[in-house]
CSV table of C-alpha atoms and ligand atoms in Angstrom, one decimal:
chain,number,residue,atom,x,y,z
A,489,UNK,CA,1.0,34.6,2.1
A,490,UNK,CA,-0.8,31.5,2.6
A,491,UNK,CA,1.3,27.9,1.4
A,492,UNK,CA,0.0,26.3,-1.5
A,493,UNK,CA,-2.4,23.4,-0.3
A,494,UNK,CA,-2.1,19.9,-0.9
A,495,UNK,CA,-2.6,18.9,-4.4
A,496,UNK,CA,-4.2,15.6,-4.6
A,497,UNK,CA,-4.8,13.7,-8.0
A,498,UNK,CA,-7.9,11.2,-8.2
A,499,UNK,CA,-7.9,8.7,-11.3
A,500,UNK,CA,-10.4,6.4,-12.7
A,501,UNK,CA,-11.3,5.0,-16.4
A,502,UNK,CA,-14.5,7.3,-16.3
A,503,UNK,CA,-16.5,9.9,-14.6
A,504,UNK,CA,-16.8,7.2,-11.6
A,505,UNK,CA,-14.2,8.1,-9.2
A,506,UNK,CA,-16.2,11.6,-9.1
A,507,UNK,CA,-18.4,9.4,-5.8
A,508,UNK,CA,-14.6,9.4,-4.2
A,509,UNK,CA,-13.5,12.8,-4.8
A,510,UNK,CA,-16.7,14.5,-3.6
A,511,UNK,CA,-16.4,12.5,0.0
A,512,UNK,CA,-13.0,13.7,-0.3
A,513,UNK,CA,-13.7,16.7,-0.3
A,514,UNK,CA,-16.1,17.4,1.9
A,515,UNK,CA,-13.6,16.2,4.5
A,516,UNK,CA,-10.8,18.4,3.0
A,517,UNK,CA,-12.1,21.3,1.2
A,518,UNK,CA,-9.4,23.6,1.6
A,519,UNK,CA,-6.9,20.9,-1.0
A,520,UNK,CA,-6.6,21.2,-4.3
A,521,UNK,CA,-8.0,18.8,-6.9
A,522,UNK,CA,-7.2,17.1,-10.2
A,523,UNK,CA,-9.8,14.5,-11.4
A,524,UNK,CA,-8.4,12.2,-14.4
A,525,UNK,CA,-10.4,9.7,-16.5
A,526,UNK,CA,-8.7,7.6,-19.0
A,527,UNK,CA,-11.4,7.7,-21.4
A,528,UNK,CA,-9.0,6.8,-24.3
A,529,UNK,CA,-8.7,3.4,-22.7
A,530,UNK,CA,-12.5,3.1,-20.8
A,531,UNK,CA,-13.5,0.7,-19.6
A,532,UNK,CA,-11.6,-0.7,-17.5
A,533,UNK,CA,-13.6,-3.4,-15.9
A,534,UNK,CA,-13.6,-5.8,-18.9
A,535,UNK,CA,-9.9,-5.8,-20.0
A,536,UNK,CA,-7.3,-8.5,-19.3
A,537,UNK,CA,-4.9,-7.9,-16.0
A,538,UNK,CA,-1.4,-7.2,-18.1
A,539,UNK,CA,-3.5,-5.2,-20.4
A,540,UNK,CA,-4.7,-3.1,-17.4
A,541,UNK,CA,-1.5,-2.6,-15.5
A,542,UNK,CA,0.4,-1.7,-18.2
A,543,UNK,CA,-1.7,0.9,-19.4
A,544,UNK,CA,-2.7,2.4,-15.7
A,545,UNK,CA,1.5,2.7,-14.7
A,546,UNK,CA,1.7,4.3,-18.4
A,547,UNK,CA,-1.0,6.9,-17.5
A,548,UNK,CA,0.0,7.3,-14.3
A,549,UNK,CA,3.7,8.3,-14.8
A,550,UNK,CA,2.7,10.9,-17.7
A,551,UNK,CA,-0.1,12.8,-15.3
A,552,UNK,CA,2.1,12.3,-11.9
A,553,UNK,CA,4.8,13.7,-13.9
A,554,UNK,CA,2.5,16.6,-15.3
A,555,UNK,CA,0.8,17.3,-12.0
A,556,UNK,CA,3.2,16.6,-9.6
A,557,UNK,CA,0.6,15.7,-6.8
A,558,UNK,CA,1.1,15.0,-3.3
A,559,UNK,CA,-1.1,12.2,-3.0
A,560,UNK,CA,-2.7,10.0,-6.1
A,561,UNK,CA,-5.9,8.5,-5.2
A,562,UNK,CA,-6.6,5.3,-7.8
A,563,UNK,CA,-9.9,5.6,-7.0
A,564,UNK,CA,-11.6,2.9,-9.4
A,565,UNK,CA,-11.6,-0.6,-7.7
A,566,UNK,CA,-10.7,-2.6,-11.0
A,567,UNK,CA,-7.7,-1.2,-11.3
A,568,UNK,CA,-6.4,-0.4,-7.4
A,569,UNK,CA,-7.1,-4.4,-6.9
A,570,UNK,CA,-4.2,-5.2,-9.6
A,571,UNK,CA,-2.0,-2.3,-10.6
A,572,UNK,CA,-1.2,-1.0,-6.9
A,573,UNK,CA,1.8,-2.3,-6.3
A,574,UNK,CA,3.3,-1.2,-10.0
A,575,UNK,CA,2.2,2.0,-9.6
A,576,UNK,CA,3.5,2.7,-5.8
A,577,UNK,CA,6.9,1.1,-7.1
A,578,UNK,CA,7.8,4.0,-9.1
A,579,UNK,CA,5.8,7.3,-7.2
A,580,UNK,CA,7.3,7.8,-4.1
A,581,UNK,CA,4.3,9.9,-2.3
A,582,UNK,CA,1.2,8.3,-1.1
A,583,UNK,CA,-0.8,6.1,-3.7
A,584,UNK,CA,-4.7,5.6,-2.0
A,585,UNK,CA,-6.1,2.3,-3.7
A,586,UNK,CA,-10.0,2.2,-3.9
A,587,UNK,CA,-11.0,-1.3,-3.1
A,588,UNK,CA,-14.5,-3.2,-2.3
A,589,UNK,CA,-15.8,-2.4,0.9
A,590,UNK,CA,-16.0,-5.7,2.2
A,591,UNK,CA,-14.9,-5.1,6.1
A,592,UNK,CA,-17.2,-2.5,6.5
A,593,UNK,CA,-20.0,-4.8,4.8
A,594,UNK,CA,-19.6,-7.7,7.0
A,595,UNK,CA,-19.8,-5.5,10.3
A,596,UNK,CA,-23.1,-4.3,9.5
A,597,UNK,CA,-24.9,-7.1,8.6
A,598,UNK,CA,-27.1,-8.8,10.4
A,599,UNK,CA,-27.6,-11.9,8.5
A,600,UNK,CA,-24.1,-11.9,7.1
A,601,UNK,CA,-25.7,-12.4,3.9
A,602,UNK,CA,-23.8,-9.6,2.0
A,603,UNK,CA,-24.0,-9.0,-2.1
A,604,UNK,CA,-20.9,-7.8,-4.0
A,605,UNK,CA,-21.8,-5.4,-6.9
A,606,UNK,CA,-18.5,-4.7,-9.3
A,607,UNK,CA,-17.2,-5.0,-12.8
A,608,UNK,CA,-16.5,-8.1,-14.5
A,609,UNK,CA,-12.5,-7.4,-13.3
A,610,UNK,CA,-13.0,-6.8,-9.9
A,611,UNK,CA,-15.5,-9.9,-9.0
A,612,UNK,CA,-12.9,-12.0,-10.4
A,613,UNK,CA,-9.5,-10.9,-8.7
A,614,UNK,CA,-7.7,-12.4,-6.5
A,615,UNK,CA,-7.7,-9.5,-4.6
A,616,UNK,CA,-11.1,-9.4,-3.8
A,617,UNK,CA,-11.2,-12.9,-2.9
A,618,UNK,CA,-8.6,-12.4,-0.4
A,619,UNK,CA,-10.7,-9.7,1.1
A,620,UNK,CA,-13.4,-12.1,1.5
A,621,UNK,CA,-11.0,-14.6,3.0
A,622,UNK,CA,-10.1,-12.1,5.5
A,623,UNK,CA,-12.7,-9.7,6.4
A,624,UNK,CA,-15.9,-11.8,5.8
A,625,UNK,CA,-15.1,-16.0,6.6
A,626,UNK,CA,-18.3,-16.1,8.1
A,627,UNK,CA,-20.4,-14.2,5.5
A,628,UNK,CA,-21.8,-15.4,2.4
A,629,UNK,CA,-21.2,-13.3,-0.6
A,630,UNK,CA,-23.2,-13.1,-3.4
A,631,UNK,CA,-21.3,-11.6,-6.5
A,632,UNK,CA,-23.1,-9.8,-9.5
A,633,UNK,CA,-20.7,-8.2,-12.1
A,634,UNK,CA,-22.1,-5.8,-14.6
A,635,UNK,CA,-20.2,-3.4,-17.1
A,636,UNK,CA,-23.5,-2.1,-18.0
A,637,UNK,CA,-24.1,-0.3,-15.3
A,638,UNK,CA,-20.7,1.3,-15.7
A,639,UNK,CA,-22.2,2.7,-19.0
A,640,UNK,CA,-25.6,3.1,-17.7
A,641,UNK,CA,-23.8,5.4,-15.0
A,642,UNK,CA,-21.6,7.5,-17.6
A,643,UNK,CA,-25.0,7.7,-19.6
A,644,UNK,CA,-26.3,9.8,-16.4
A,645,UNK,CA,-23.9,12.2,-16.3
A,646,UNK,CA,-24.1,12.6,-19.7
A,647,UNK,CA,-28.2,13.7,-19.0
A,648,UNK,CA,-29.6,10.3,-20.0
A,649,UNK,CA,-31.6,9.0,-17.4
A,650,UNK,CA,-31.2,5.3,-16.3
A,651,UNK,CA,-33.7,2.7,-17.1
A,652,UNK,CA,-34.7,1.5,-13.9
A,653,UNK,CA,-35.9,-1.6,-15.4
A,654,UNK,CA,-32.6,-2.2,-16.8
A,655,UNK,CA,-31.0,-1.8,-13.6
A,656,UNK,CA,-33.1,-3.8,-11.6
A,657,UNK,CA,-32.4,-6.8,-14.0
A,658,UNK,CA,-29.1,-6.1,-13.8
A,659,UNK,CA,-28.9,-6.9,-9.7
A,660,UNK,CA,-31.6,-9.4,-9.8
A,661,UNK,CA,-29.2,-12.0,-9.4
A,662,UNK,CA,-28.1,-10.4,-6.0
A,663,UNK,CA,-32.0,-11.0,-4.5
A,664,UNK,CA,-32.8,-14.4,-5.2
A,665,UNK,CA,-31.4,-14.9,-1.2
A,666,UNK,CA,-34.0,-13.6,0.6
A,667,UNK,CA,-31.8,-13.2,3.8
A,668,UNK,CA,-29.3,-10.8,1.9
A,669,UNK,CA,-29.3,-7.5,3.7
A,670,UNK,CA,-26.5,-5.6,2.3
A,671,UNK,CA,-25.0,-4.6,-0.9
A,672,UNK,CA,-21.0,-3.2,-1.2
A,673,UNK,CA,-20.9,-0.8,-4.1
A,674,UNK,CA,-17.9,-2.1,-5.3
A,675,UNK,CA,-17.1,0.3,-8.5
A,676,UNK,CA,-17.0,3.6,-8.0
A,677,UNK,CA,-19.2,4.1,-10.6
A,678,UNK,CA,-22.3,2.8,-8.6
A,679,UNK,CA,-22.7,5.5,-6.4
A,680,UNK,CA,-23.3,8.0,-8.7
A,681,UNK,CA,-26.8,5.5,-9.0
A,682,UNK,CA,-27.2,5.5,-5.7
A,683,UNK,CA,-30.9,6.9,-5.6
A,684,UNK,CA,-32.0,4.6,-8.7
A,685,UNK,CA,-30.4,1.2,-7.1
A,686,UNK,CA,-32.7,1.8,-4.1
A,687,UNK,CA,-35.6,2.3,-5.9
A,688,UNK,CA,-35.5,-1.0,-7.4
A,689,UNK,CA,-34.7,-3.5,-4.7
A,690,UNK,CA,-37.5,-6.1,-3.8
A,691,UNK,CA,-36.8,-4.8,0.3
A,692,UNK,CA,-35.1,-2.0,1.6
A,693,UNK,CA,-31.3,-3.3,2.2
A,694,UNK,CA,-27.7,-1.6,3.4
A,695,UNK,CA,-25.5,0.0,0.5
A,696,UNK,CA,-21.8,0.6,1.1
A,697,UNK,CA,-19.1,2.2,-0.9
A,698,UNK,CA,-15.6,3.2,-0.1
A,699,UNK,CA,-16.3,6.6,0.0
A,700,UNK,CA,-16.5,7.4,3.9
A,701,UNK,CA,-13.3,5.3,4.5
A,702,UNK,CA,-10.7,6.7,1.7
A,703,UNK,CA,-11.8,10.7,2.7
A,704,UNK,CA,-10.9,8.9,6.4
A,705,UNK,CA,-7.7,7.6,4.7
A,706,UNK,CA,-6.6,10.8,2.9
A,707,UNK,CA,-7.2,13.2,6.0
A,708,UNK,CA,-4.8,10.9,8.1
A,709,UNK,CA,-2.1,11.6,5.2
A,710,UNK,CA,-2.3,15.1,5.7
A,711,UNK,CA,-1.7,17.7,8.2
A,712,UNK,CA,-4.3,19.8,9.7
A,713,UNK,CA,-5.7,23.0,7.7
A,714,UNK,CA,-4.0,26.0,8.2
A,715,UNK,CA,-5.6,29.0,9.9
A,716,UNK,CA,-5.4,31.0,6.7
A,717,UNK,CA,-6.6,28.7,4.6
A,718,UNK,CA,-8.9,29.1,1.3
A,719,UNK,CA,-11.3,27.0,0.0
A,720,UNK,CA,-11.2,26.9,-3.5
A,721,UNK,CA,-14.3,25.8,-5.6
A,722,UNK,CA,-14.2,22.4,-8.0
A,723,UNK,CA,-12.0,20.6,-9.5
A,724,UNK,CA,-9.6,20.6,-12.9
A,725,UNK,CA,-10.3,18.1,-15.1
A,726,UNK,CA,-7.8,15.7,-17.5
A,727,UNK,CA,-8.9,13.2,-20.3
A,728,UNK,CA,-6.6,11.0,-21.9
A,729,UNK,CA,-8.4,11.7,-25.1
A,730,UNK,CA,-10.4,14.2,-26.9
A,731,UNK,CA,-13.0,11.7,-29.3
A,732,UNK,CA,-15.7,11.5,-26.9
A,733,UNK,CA,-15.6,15.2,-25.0
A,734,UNK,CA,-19.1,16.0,-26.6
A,735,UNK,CA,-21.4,19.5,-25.0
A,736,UNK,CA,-23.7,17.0,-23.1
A,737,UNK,CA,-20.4,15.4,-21.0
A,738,UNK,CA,-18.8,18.9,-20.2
A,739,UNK,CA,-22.0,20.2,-18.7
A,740,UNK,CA,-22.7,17.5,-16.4
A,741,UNK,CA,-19.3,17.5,-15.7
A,742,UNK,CA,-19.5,21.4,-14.8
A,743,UNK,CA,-22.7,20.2,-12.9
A,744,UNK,CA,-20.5,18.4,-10.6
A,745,UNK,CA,-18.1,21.3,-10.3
A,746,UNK,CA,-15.4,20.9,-12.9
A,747,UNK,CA,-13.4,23.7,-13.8
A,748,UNK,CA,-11.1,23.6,-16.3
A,749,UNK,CA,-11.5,20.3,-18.2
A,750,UNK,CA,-8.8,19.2,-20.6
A,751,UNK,CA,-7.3,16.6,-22.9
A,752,UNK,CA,-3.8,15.0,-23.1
A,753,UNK,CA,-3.7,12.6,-25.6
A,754,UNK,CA,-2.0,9.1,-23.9
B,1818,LIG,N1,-14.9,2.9,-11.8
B,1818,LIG,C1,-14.2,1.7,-12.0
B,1818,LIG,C2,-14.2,0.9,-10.7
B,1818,LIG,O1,-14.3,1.4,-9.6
B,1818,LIG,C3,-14.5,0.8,-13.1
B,1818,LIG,C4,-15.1,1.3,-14.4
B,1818,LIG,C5,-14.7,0.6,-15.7
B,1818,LIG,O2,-15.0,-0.6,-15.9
B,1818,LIG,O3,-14.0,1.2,-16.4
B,1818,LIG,O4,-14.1,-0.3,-10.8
């Protein structure tokens, strides 16, 4: 009989962290997933740091303790860029943060011109000044931080098509430098817009997310695939809370191959 394949948990406020687990598993299709979204407490992007920390170790602990996973991907940039190091203090297995894609950015542009696209948290942080410190000193980076297109984003998958309008107001601010020639996707959210962002840029630019680089990260936590090993279909699905779960979310949810999808009220 075959062993039981890795179990690995990915976490985010919403349905964004869905852009992560899919590159995930491509790479690794033979693990087993669990996708949680802390709807009870979403959005993330515009609450105060304690605020967020607190609540993320709270969730955390309650669906580590549930699952039992062997790794925990935080795979939402406003929280992995302030609650990390509280959360890996109390799980002992690997913790994979989602942060921007800055490093990755700055290689690939020419002009080193890059834009940062994230929520109100994450453009703020510390953190991600740091990463600009250290990964781009020679770049200039243009922020734009929208919670909008968080929404506009769970509006998708919920069947509502974006207004591209709306979106391209919302990165206008990233093209008023005409030499700019790539954008970091820096909530996971964003992706799941990917087709709609570059219909609206003024020029055809570079778009980079995390994606690539965390299925990269996970596969070097894990040991190769056995011989014998299945490839089971989709993903389970958690929600912190069951106001919200309306027809409309569970079918595109199912659309992007949830199984089971479930409440536990935290
Ligand atoms: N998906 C999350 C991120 O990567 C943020 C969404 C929210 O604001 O709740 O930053």
């Amino acid at each position: 009989m075959a062993n039981s394949p890795p179990k690995i948990l990915v976490f985010d406020s919403g349905v964004g962290g869905i852009s992560i687990l899919q590159k995930v598993q491509q790479q690794l299709p033979w693990c087993e997933y669990i996708y949680a979204s802390d709807n009870r407490a979403f959005p993330y992007g515009t609450k105060d740091e304690s605020e967020l920390v607190a609540r993320v170790d709270l969730v955390l602990k309650v669906l580590t303790e549930k699952i039992n996973p062997d790794i925990v991907i935080i795979a939402c940039n406003t929280a992995s860029t302030v609650a990390l190091p509280k959360i890996r203090s109390h799980f002992q297995k690997p913790v994979v943060g989602v942060v921007p894609a800055i490093k990755p950015a700055a290689q690939i542009s020419s002009s080193k011109v890059i834009g940062l696209l994230a929520t109100p948290g994450t453009i703020d942080r510390p953190y991600t000044q740091w990463l600009i410190d250290d990964f781009a000193p020679t770049c200039q980076v243009i922020k734009a931080g929208s919670s909008r297109l968080v929404e506009i984003a769970e509006e998708k998958i919920r069947g509502k098509a974006p207004d591209l309008e709306e979106l391209r107001n919302i990165i206008a601010p990233l093209f008023t430098t005409p030499e700019l020639d790539t954008v970091v996707l820096a909530c996971t959210h964003f992706p799941l817009l990917g087709e709609e962002l570059a219909s609206v840029t003024p020029r055809a630019i570079q778009w980079v997310d995390s994606g690539d680089a965390i299925a990269r990260r996970v596969a070097s936590l894990i040991s190769t695939a056995p011989a014998d090993a299945a490839h089971p279909e989709g993903f389970d699905y958690f929600l912190t809370a069951n106001a919200g779960v309306t027809a409309n979310l569970v079918s595109g949810l199912k659309n992007f191959g949830a199984r089971e999808i479930r409440s536990l009220e935290i």
